[in-house]
């Protein structure tokens, strides 16, 4: 009998935290799942760790050689037989109600094809709640700029990825999940649950830390592809503006803020024509990103003056509380 949920957990030299990750899945209150653990050529004690568990829901396979994360994830997708596919990383901890809450959500929201959740970032004793956009329109608009779905929190309907032949793409290393969410957002609705359902571990061996440059290049190509859906074929300077806006990166010069403001006008005008994103969510996503750059600019009153000139302030969908918050943070940061 097929399980309702197939969990894909790739591991490569992950013995350090693997036992906790596996146990957190086995301890789920929702029990109708298979746990597909794929050992991608580990040279540490990962295999011994997996084999120490005797739970019949575990399906353990071992790659003959190191295939890399993306190929291993796609292998897991081919093996999965459940109605839903859930992701899990070998260094994180799923909270006990995660699967129960996500399956319940799917049953009551048939229009949603993929769901993630907010999560708790932790490093030793330090914990921090990471909030994410919750609704499809917010998430889709945000995906023009950056990923707002946390990979190890995700569950989706297998029928959607099967119908549209969606896999993780090899030519987007270290941002394969971001690319996948973009493709899914074009064929189904996405959502994030407000309740945190995962503990996300921060440590020095994470791929996102070790291969930051490779990830940045992949993200830039995803952003380029997303912009082209608005019929924007950006120059290098425009892509740099887009990257600054996406990262909330502090601007050190007034001219940089002016360039970003011009870029915002272009993007908003393109969306008015293409109608790809619903205006209210789209413009509020841009506003949050823009005012984050103001907060981080260190330009003090100069930054506030540029903010007051922004096209965002002349838009009826603008959230005014963002302006006040950003102005205060900018002044405090400038004085400090």
C-alpha positions as a printed Julia matrix, in Angstrom:
336×3 Matrix{Float64}:
  0.0    0.0     0.0
  1.39   3.4    -0.99
  2.17   5.87    1.8
  0.48   9.25    1.85
  3.79  11.11    2.22
  7.21  10.38    0.72
 10.03  12.11    2.59
 13.28  12.7     0.67
 16.37  13.03    2.85
 19.72  13.14    1.01
 22.89  12.8     3.06
 26.53  13.38    2.25
 28.94  13.16    5.17
 26.16  14.28    7.5
 26.69  11.9    10.41
 27.24  14.77   12.85
 23.54  15.7    13.0
 21.87  12.85   11.07
 20.5   10.9    14.04
 18.48  13.91   15.26
 17.15  14.59   11.76
 15.98  11.0    11.22
 14.48  10.7    14.68
 12.5   13.91   14.18
 10.82  12.33   11.15
 10.13   9.02   12.88
  8.58  10.94   15.8
  5.98  12.68   13.62
  2.39  12.47   14.88
  1.38  11.71   11.27
  2.73   8.23   10.64
  1.69   7.27    7.09
  4.96   8.04    5.32
  8.03   6.51    3.77
 11.42   8.01    4.59
 13.71   7.78    1.57
 17.29   8.27    2.74
 19.84   8.49   -0.07
 23.5    8.25    0.88
 25.39  10.19   -1.77
 28.78   8.5    -1.37
 29.47   9.51    2.22
 32.88   8.68    3.66
 31.97   9.32    7.31
 29.69   7.29    9.62
 26.46   8.28    7.85
 25.67   4.74    6.67
 26.2    3.22   10.11
 23.94   5.91   11.55
 21.11   5.1     9.12
 21.46   1.35    9.59
 21.19   1.73   13.36
 17.46   2.46   12.87
 15.1   -0.48   12.38
 11.91   1.38   11.42
 10.21  -0.25    8.41
  9.23   3.13    6.98
 12.86   3.84    6.13
 13.96   3.12    2.54
 17.72   3.37    2.42
 19.68   3.53   -0.83
 23.32   4.25   -1.52
 24.7    5.95   -4.61
 27.65   4.1    -6.18
 29.51   7.41   -6.3
 28.95  11.0    -5.26
 26.3   12.32   -7.68
 25.78  15.7    -6.03
 22.72  17.07   -4.27
 20.6   17.91   -7.32
 20.93  14.52   -9.0
 20.32  12.83   -5.64
 17.16  14.85   -5.07
 15.86  13.88   -8.51
 16.61  10.25   -7.74
 14.47  10.62   -4.64
 11.65  12.09   -6.72
 11.77   9.05   -9.01
 11.61   6.7    -6.02
  8.76   8.53   -4.24
  5.37   6.85   -4.33
  3.35   9.02   -1.93
  0.53  11.44   -2.65
  2.71  14.19   -1.2
  6.46  14.74   -1.29
  8.2   16.26    1.72
 11.78  17.46    1.92
 14.14  17.1     4.83
 17.83  17.93    5.31
 20.24  15.85    7.33
 21.14  18.65    9.75
 17.68  20.0    10.64
 14.88  18.94   12.99
 11.23  18.65   11.97
  8.85  19.47   14.79
  6.43  16.63   15.7
  3.28  18.15   14.2
  4.86  19.16   10.9
  3.4   16.47    8.61
  0.04  16.41   10.37
 -0.35  20.17    9.95
  0.77  20.18    6.32
 -1.45  17.29    5.23
 -4.42  18.9     7.0
 -3.67  22.13    5.14
 -3.68  20.38    1.77
 -6.98  18.69    2.55
 -8.64  22.02    3.34
 -6.9   24.02    0.56
 -7.23  22.04   -2.69
 -6.0   25.02   -4.72
 -2.56  24.94   -3.05
  0.03  22.64   -4.62
  3.09  23.4    -2.47
  3.42  24.48    1.13
  6.33  25.47    3.36
  6.38  27.08    6.76
  8.1   29.64    8.89
 10.95  28.14   10.89
 13.21  28.6    13.88
 16.87  29.21   13.1
 19.17  27.87   15.79
 22.83  27.66   16.66
 23.52  26.11   20.03
 21.26  27.84   22.54
 20.46  30.79   20.29
 17.1   30.67   18.51
 15.42  33.08   16.12
 12.03  32.89   14.44
 12.24  33.42   10.67
  9.02  34.76    9.2
  8.1   34.33    5.54
  5.33  35.55    3.21
  2.25  33.4     3.71
 -0.02  33.79    0.68
  0.46  32.78   -2.94
  0.38  36.34   -4.28
  3.01  37.48   -1.75
  5.22  34.48   -2.42
  4.99  34.71   -6.21
  5.82  38.43   -6.15
  8.74  37.82   -3.79
 10.16  35.16   -6.11
 11.03  37.88   -8.61
 13.71  38.86   -6.12
 14.7   35.94   -3.87
 13.59  32.62   -2.45
 10.96  32.88    0.29
 10.27  29.17    0.72
 12.52  27.23    3.08
 13.55  24.01    1.34
 13.54  21.61    4.33
 10.04  22.78    5.38
  8.41  21.98    2.04
  5.7   19.51    1.08
  3.96  19.41   -2.3
  1.44  17.39   -4.28
  3.33  14.82   -6.33
  0.64  15.01   -9.02
  1.65  18.62   -9.78
  5.36  17.92  -10.36
  4.48  14.74  -12.28
  1.97  16.47  -14.55
  4.35  19.31  -15.42
  7.51  17.17  -15.46
  9.19  19.31  -12.83
 12.57  18.29  -11.48
 15.46  20.1    -9.8
 17.67  21.6   -12.52
 21.37  20.73  -12.6
 22.42  24.08  -14.06
 21.27  26.03  -10.99
 23.65  24.68   -8.31
 22.98  25.82   -4.74
 19.8   27.59   -5.88
 17.97  24.57   -7.32
 15.18  25.02   -4.79
 14.66  28.7    -5.72
 14.36  27.68   -9.38
 11.92  24.9    -8.48
  9.63  27.26   -6.54
  9.6   29.68   -9.48
  8.48  26.92  -11.82
  5.88  25.62   -9.36
  4.48  29.13   -8.83
  3.56  29.26  -12.52
  1.45  26.09  -12.39
 -0.06  26.02   -8.89
 -0.58  28.11   -5.78
  2.1   28.23   -3.07
  1.72  28.97    0.63
  3.71  29.14    3.83
  2.23  28.24    7.2
  2.72  30.9     9.84
  3.42  28.32   12.53
  7.11  27.29   12.56
  7.36  23.57   11.78
 11.13  23.12   11.6
 14.31  23.89   13.51
 16.86  25.07   10.94
 20.42  24.52   12.11
 23.15  27.07   11.36
 26.68  25.67   11.21
 29.95  26.21    9.36
 29.66  23.18    7.06
 26.49  24.27    5.26
 26.7   24.28    1.48
 25.12  27.74    1.33
 28.09  29.06    3.3
 30.82  27.06    1.56
 29.62  27.77   -1.98
 28.22  31.29   -1.67
 29.75  32.53   -4.94
 28.29  29.66   -6.95
 24.9   30.27   -5.36
 25.02  33.99   -6.17
 25.65  33.25   -9.86
 22.73  30.8    -9.98
 20.44  33.29   -8.24
 21.38  36.01  -10.74
 20.37  33.75  -13.65
 17.07  32.9   -11.95
 16.35  36.59  -11.42
 17.16  37.24  -15.09
 14.69  34.54  -16.13
 11.99  35.91  -13.84
 12.46  39.45  -15.17
 12.12  38.2   -18.73
  8.6   37.02  -17.85
  7.86  40.74  -17.41
  9.47  41.39  -20.81
 12.42  43.06  -19.08
 15.78  42.18  -20.59
 18.03  43.77  -18.01
 21.49  45.24  -18.5
 24.31  44.35  -16.11
 23.82  47.64  -14.27
 20.1   46.95  -13.92
 20.78  43.44  -12.66
 23.12  44.91  -10.06
 20.33  47.27   -8.96
 17.95  44.32   -8.8
 20.46  42.35   -6.73
 20.91  45.25   -4.31
 17.17  45.56   -3.93
 16.72  41.8    -3.49
 19.38  41.59   -0.78
 18.4   44.77    1.03
 22.06  45.64    0.66
 23.07  48.97    2.14
 23.71  51.76   -0.35
 26.77  53.83    0.37
 26.0   56.59   -2.13
 22.94  58.7    -2.86
 23.36  57.91   -6.57
 22.92  54.2    -5.87
 19.57  54.84   -4.2
 18.51  56.94   -7.17
 19.45  54.12   -9.56
 17.44  51.61   -7.55
 14.45  53.96   -7.5
 14.6   54.24  -11.3
 14.77  50.45  -11.52
 11.71  50.13   -9.28
  9.75  52.43  -11.61
 10.7   50.25  -14.58
  9.7   47.01  -12.86
  6.38  48.42  -11.62
  5.55  49.8   -15.09
  6.37  46.42  -16.68
  4.04  44.65  -14.27
  1.24  47.1   -15.01
  1.47  45.95  -18.63
  2.12  42.24  -18.05
 -0.22  41.91  -15.03
  1.88  38.99  -13.86
  1.67  39.93  -10.18
 -1.3   41.32   -8.3
 -0.51  44.99   -7.69
 -1.09  45.32   -3.96
  1.17  42.42   -2.97
  3.73  43.2    -5.63
  4.17  46.81   -4.62
  4.28  46.03   -0.91
  6.98  43.4    -1.54
  9.01  46.01   -3.41
  8.38  48.56   -0.67
  9.7   46.25    2.04
 12.83  45.53    0.04
 13.39  49.16   -0.86
 13.04  50.41    2.69
 15.34  47.69    3.88
 18.03  49.18    1.64
 17.23  52.58    3.16
 17.58  51.17    6.68
 20.96  49.67    5.8
 22.26  52.6     3.79
 23.93  54.57    6.55
 22.97  57.73    4.64
 20.82  59.17    7.42
 18.79  62.19    6.34
 20.09  61.89    2.76
 18.52  58.42    2.63
 15.23  59.72    3.98
 15.17  62.52    1.39
 15.64  59.99   -1.4
 12.95  57.8     0.13
 10.49  60.71    0.06
 11.1   61.09   -3.68
 10.44  57.42   -4.4
  7.68  56.38   -6.81
  6.49  53.99   -4.11
  5.21  56.85   -1.98
  2.88  57.97   -4.76
  1.22  54.58   -5.04
 -2.11  53.9    -3.34
 -1.05  50.36   -2.38
  1.92  51.58   -0.34
  2.04  50.63    3.36
  2.9   53.83    5.23
  4.07  52.08    8.38
  7.07  50.84    6.39
  8.16  54.42    5.69
  8.02  55.42    9.36
  9.86  52.29   10.5
 12.58  52.71    7.87
 13.07  56.4     8.62
 13.53  55.72   12.33
 15.97  52.88   11.75
 17.9   54.96    9.26
 18.31  57.86   11.68
 19.3   55.56   14.55
 21.78  53.68   12.36
 23.24  56.93   11.02
 23.75  58.35   14.53
 25.39  55.14   15.71
